[in-house]
């Protein structure tokens, strides 16, 4: 196994902010709307969503949301 790689079959560890941004995105909010709701910049929200997407090995945000829901990393709205 590569250094820093997670064991096969284990769920990735997302930060609370990554999970929070994914939960808002799952409700259909844009990055700008999530930013306003969380008092963050749009760039910061995109950063957290991008990190979550990479950790989940997802092709896009919708894919990341679907994976996070199936792994029970976020709850459905």
CSV table of N, CA and C in Angstrom, one decimal:
chain,number,residue,atom,x,y,z
A,1,UNK,N,0.9,-1.2,0.0
A,1,UNK,CA,0.0,0.0,0.0
A,1,UNK,C,0.9,1.2,0.0
A,2,UNK,N,0.5,2.3,-0.7
A,2,UNK,CA,1.2,3.5,-0.8
A,2,UNK,C,1.1,4.3,0.5
A,3,UNK,N,2.2,5.0,0.9
A,3,UNK,CA,2.1,5.8,2.1
A,3,UNK,C,1.0,6.8,1.9
A,4,UNK,N,0.2,6.9,3.0
A,4,UNK,CA,-1.0,7.9,3.0
A,4,UNK,C,-2.2,7.3,2.3
A,5,UNK,N,-2.1,6.2,1.7
A,5,UNK,CA,-3.3,5.6,1.1
A,5,UNK,C,-4.2,4.9,2.1
A,6,UNK,N,-5.5,5.0,1.9
A,6,UNK,CA,-6.4,4.4,2.9
A,6,UNK,C,-6.6,2.9,2.5
A,7,UNK,N,-6.9,2.1,3.5
A,7,UNK,CA,-7.1,0.7,3.2
A,7,UNK,C,-8.3,0.5,2.2
A,8,UNK,N,-8.2,-0.5,1.4
A,8,UNK,CA,-9.3,-0.7,0.4
A,8,UNK,C,-10.6,-1.0,1.2
A,9,UNK,N,-11.6,-0.4,0.7
A,9,UNK,CA,-12.9,-0.7,1.3
A,9,UNK,C,-13.3,0.2,2.5
A,10,UNK,N,-12.3,1.0,2.9
A,10,UNK,CA,-12.6,1.9,4.1
A,10,UNK,C,-13.1,3.3,3.5
A,11,UNK,N,-14.0,3.9,4.3
A,11,UNK,CA,-14.5,5.2,3.9
A,11,UNK,C,-13.5,6.3,4.1
A,12,UNK,N,-13.4,7.2,3.2
A,12,UNK,CA,-12.4,8.3,3.4
A,12,UNK,C,-12.8,9.2,4.5
A,13,UNK,N,-11.9,9.9,5.1
A,13,UNK,CA,-12.2,10.8,6.2
A,13,UNK,C,-12.4,12.2,5.6
A,14,UNK,N,-13.6,12.8,5.8
A,14,UNK,CA,-13.9,14.1,5.3
A,14,UNK,C,-13.9,15.0,6.5
A,15,UNK,N,-13.4,16.3,6.4
A,15,UNK,CA,-13.5,17.2,7.5
A,15,UNK,C,-15.0,17.7,7.7
A,16,UNK,N,-15.3,18.2,8.8
A,16,UNK,CA,-16.6,18.7,9.1
A,16,UNK,C,-17.0,19.7,8.0
A,17,UNK,N,-16.1,20.6,7.6
A,17,UNK,CA,-16.5,21.6,6.6
A,17,UNK,C,-16.7,21.0,5.2
A,18,UNK,N,-16.0,20.0,4.9
A,18,UNK,CA,-16.2,19.3,3.6
A,18,UNK,C,-17.6,18.6,3.6
A,19,UNK,N,-17.9,18.0,4.7
A,19,UNK,CA,-19.2,17.4,4.9
A,19,UNK,C,-20.4,18.4,4.8
A,20,UNK,N,-20.1,19.5,5.5
A,20,UNK,CA,-21.1,20.6,5.5
A,20,UNK,C,-21.4,21.2,4.1
A,21,UNK,N,-20.3,21.4,3.4
A,21,UNK,CA,-20.4,21.9,2.0
A,21,UNK,C,-21.2,20.9,1.1
A,22,UNK,N,-20.8,19.6,1.3
A,22,UNK,CA,-21.5,18.6,0.5
A,22,UNK,C,-23.0,18.5,0.9
A,23,UNK,N,-23.3,18.6,2.2
A,23,UNK,CA,-24.7,18.6,2.6
A,23,UNK,C,-25.5,19.7,1.9
A,24,UNK,N,-24.9,20.9,1.9
A,24,UNK,CA,-25.6,22.0,1.2
A,24,UNK,C,-25.7,21.8,-0.3
A,25,UNK,N,-24.7,21.3,-0.9
A,25,UNK,CA,-24.7,21.1,-2.3
A,25,UNK,C,-25.7,20.0,-2.6
A,26,UNK,N,-25.9,19.1,-1.7
A,26,UNK,CA,-26.9,18.0,-2.0
A,26,UNK,C,-28.3,18.6,-2.0
A,27,UNK,N,-28.5,19.7,-1.4
A,27,UNK,CA,-29.9,20.3,-1.5
A,27,UNK,C,-30.1,21.1,-2.8
A,28,UNK,N,-29.0,21.2,-3.6
A,28,UNK,CA,-29.2,21.9,-4.9
A,28,UNK,C,-28.6,23.3,-4.9
A,29,UNK,N,-28.0,23.7,-3.8
A,29,UNK,CA,-27.4,25.0,-3.7
A,29,UNK,C,-26.1,25.1,-4.5
A,30,UNK,N,-25.9,26.3,-5.1
A,30,UNK,CA,-24.7,26.6,-5.9
A,30,UNK,C,-23.6,26.9,-4.9
A,31,UNK,N,-22.4,26.9,-5.4
A,31,UNK,CA,-21.2,27.3,-4.5
A,31,UNK,C,-21.5,28.7,-3.9
A,32,UNK,N,-22.0,29.6,-4.7
A,32,UNK,CA,-22.3,31.0,-4.2
A,32,UNK,C,-23.3,31.0,-3.1
A,33,UNK,N,-24.4,30.1,-3.2
A,33,UNK,CA,-25.4,30.1,-2.2
A,33,UNK,C,-24.9,29.4,-0.9
A,34,UNK,N,-24.1,28.4,-1.1
A,34,UNK,CA,-23.5,27.7,0.1
A,34,UNK,C,-22.6,28.7,0.8
A,35,UNK,N,-21.8,29.5,0.0
A,35,UNK,CA,-20.9,30.5,0.6
A,35,UNK,C,-21.7,31.5,1.5
A,36,UNK,N,-22.8,31.9,0.9
A,36,UNK,CA,-23.6,32.9,1.7
A,36,UNK,C,-24.2,32.3,2.9
A,37,UNK,N,-24.7,31.0,2.8
A,37,UNK,CA,-25.3,30.4,4.0
A,37,UNK,C,-24.2,30.1,5.1
A,38,UNK,N,-23.0,29.9,4.7
A,38,UNK,CA,-22.0,29.5,5.7
A,38,UNK,C,-21.0,30.7,6.0
A,39,UNK,N,-21.3,31.9,5.5
A,39,UNK,CA,-20.5,33.1,5.6
A,39,UNK,C,-19.0,32.8,5.2
A,40,UNK,N,-18.9,32.2,4.1
A,40,UNK,CA,-17.6,31.9,3.5
A,40,UNK,C,-17.5,32.5,2.1
A,41,UNK,N,-16.3,32.5,1.5
A,41,UNK,CA,-16.2,33.0,0.1
A,41,UNK,C,-16.6,31.8,-0.8
A,42,UNK,N,-17.0,32.1,-2.0
A,42,UNK,CA,-17.3,31.1,-3.0
A,42,UNK,C,-16.0,30.3,-3.2
A,43,UNK,N,-14.9,30.9,-3.3
A,43,UNK,CA,-13.6,30.2,-3.5
A,43,UNK,C,-13.4,29.1,-2.4
A,44,UNK,N,-13.7,29.5,-1.2
A,44,UNK,CA,-13.5,28.6,-0.1
A,44,UNK,C,-14.4,27.4,-0.2
A,45,UNK,N,-15.6,27.6,-0.5
A,45,UNK,CA,-16.6,26.5,-0.7
A,45,UNK,C,-16.1,25.6,-1.8
A,46,UNK,N,-15.7,26.1,-2.9
A,46,UNK,CA,-15.2,25.3,-4.1
A,46,UNK,C,-14.0,24.5,-3.6
A,47,UNK,N,-13.1,25.1,-2.8
A,47,UNK,CA,-11.9,24.4,-2.3
A,47,UNK,C,-12.4,23.2,-1.5
A,48,UNK,N,-13.3,23.3,-0.6
A,48,UNK,CA,-13.8,22.2,0.3
A,48,UNK,C,-14.5,21.2,-0.6
A,49,UNK,N,-15.3,21.6,-1.5
A,49,UNK,CA,-16.0,20.6,-2.4
A,49,UNK,C,-14.9,19.8,-3.3
A,50,UNK,N,-13.9,20.5,-3.7
A,50,UNK,CA,-12.9,19.9,-4.6
A,50,UNK,C,-12.1,18.9,-3.7
A,51,UNK,N,-11.8,19.2,-2.5
A,51,UNK,CA,-11.1,18.3,-1.6
A,51,UNK,C,-11.9,17.0,-1.3
A,52,UNK,N,-13.2,17.3,-1.1
A,52,UNK,CA,-14.1,16.2,-0.8
A,52,UNK,C,-14.2,15.3,-2.1
A,53,UNK,N,-14.3,15.9,-3.2
A,53,UNK,CA,-14.4,15.1,-4.5
A,53,UNK,C,-13.2,14.3,-4.7
A,54,UNK,N,-12.0,14.8,-4.4
A,54,UNK,CA,-10.8,14.1,-4.6
A,54,UNK,C,-10.7,12.9,-3.6
A,55,UNK,N,-11.1,13.2,-2.4
A,55,UNK,CA,-11.0,12.1,-1.3
A,55,UNK,C,-12.0,11.0,-1.7
A,56,UNK,N,-13.1,11.4,-2.3
A,56,UNK,CA,-14.1,10.4,-2.6
A,56,UNK,C,-13.9,9.7,-4.0
A,57,UNK,N,-12.8,10.2,-4.7
A,57,UNK,CA,-12.5,9.7,-6.0
A,57,UNK,C,-13.7,9.8,-6.9
A,58,UNK,N,-14.3,11.0,-6.9
A,58,UNK,CA,-15.5,11.3,-7.7
A,58,UNK,C,-15.2,12.2,-8.9
A,59,UNK,N,-16.0,11.9,-9.9
A,59,UNK,CA,-15.8,12.7,-11.2
A,59,UNK,C,-16.2,14.1,-11.1
A,60,UNK,N,-17.3,14.4,-10.3
A,60,UNK,CA,-17.8,15.7,-10.2
A,60,UNK,C,-18.5,15.8,-8.8
A,61,UNK,N,-19.1,17.0,-8.6
A,61,UNK,CA,-19.8,17.2,-7.3
A,61,UNK,C,-21.0,16.3,-7.1
A,62,UNK,N,-21.7,16.1,-8.1
A,62,UNK,CA,-22.9,15.2,-8.0
A,62,UNK,C,-22.5,13.8,-7.6
A,63,UNK,N,-21.4,13.3,-8.3
A,63,UNK,CA,-20.9,12.0,-8.0
A,63,UNK,C,-20.4,12.0,-6.5
A,64,UNK,N,-19.7,13.0,-6.1
A,64,UNK,CA,-19.2,13.1,-4.7
A,64,UNK,C,-20.4,13.0,-3.7
A,65,UNK,N,-21.4,13.8,-4.0
A,65,UNK,CA,-22.6,13.7,-3.1
A,65,UNK,C,-23.2,12.3,-3.1
A,66,UNK,N,-23.3,11.7,-4.2
A,66,UNK,CA,-23.9,10.3,-4.2
A,66,UNK,C,-23.0,9.4,-3.4
A,67,UNK,N,-21.7,9.5,-3.6
A,67,UNK,CA,-20.8,8.6,-2.9
A,67,UNK,C,-20.9,8.9,-1.4
A,68,UNK,N,-20.9,10.2,-1.0
A,68,UNK,CA,-21.0,10.5,0.4
A,68,UNK,C,-22.3,10.0,1.1
A,69,UNK,N,-23.4,10.1,0.3
A,69,UNK,CA,-24.6,9.6,0.8
A,69,UNK,C,-24.6,8.1,1.0
A,70,UNK,N,-24.0,7.4,0.0
A,70,UNK,CA,-24.0,5.9,0.1
A,70,UNK,C,-23.0,5.4,1.2
A,71,UNK,N,-22.0,6.2,1.4
A,71,UNK,CA,-21.1,5.8,2.5
A,71,UNK,C,-21.5,6.3,3.9
A,72,UNK,N,-22.7,7.0,3.9
A,72,UNK,CA,-23.3,7.6,5.1
A,72,UNK,C,-22.3,8.6,5.7
A,73,UNK,N,-21.6,9.4,4.9
A,73,UNK,CA,-20.8,10.4,5.4
A,73,UNK,C,-21.6,11.7,5.6
A,74,UNK,N,-22.7,11.8,4.8
A,74,UNK,CA,-23.7,12.9,5.0
A,74,UNK,C,-25.0,12.2,5.0
A,75,UNK,N,-26.0,12.9,5.6
A,75,UNK,CA,-27.4,12.4,5.6
A,75,UNK,C,-28.2,13.1,4.5
A,76,UNK,N,-29.1,12.4,4.0
A,76,UNK,CA,-30.0,12.9,2.9
A,76,UNK,C,-30.9,14.0,3.5
A,77,UNK,N,-31.2,15.0,2.6
A,77,UNK,CA,-31.9,16.2,3.1
A,77,UNK,C,-33.4,15.8,3.2
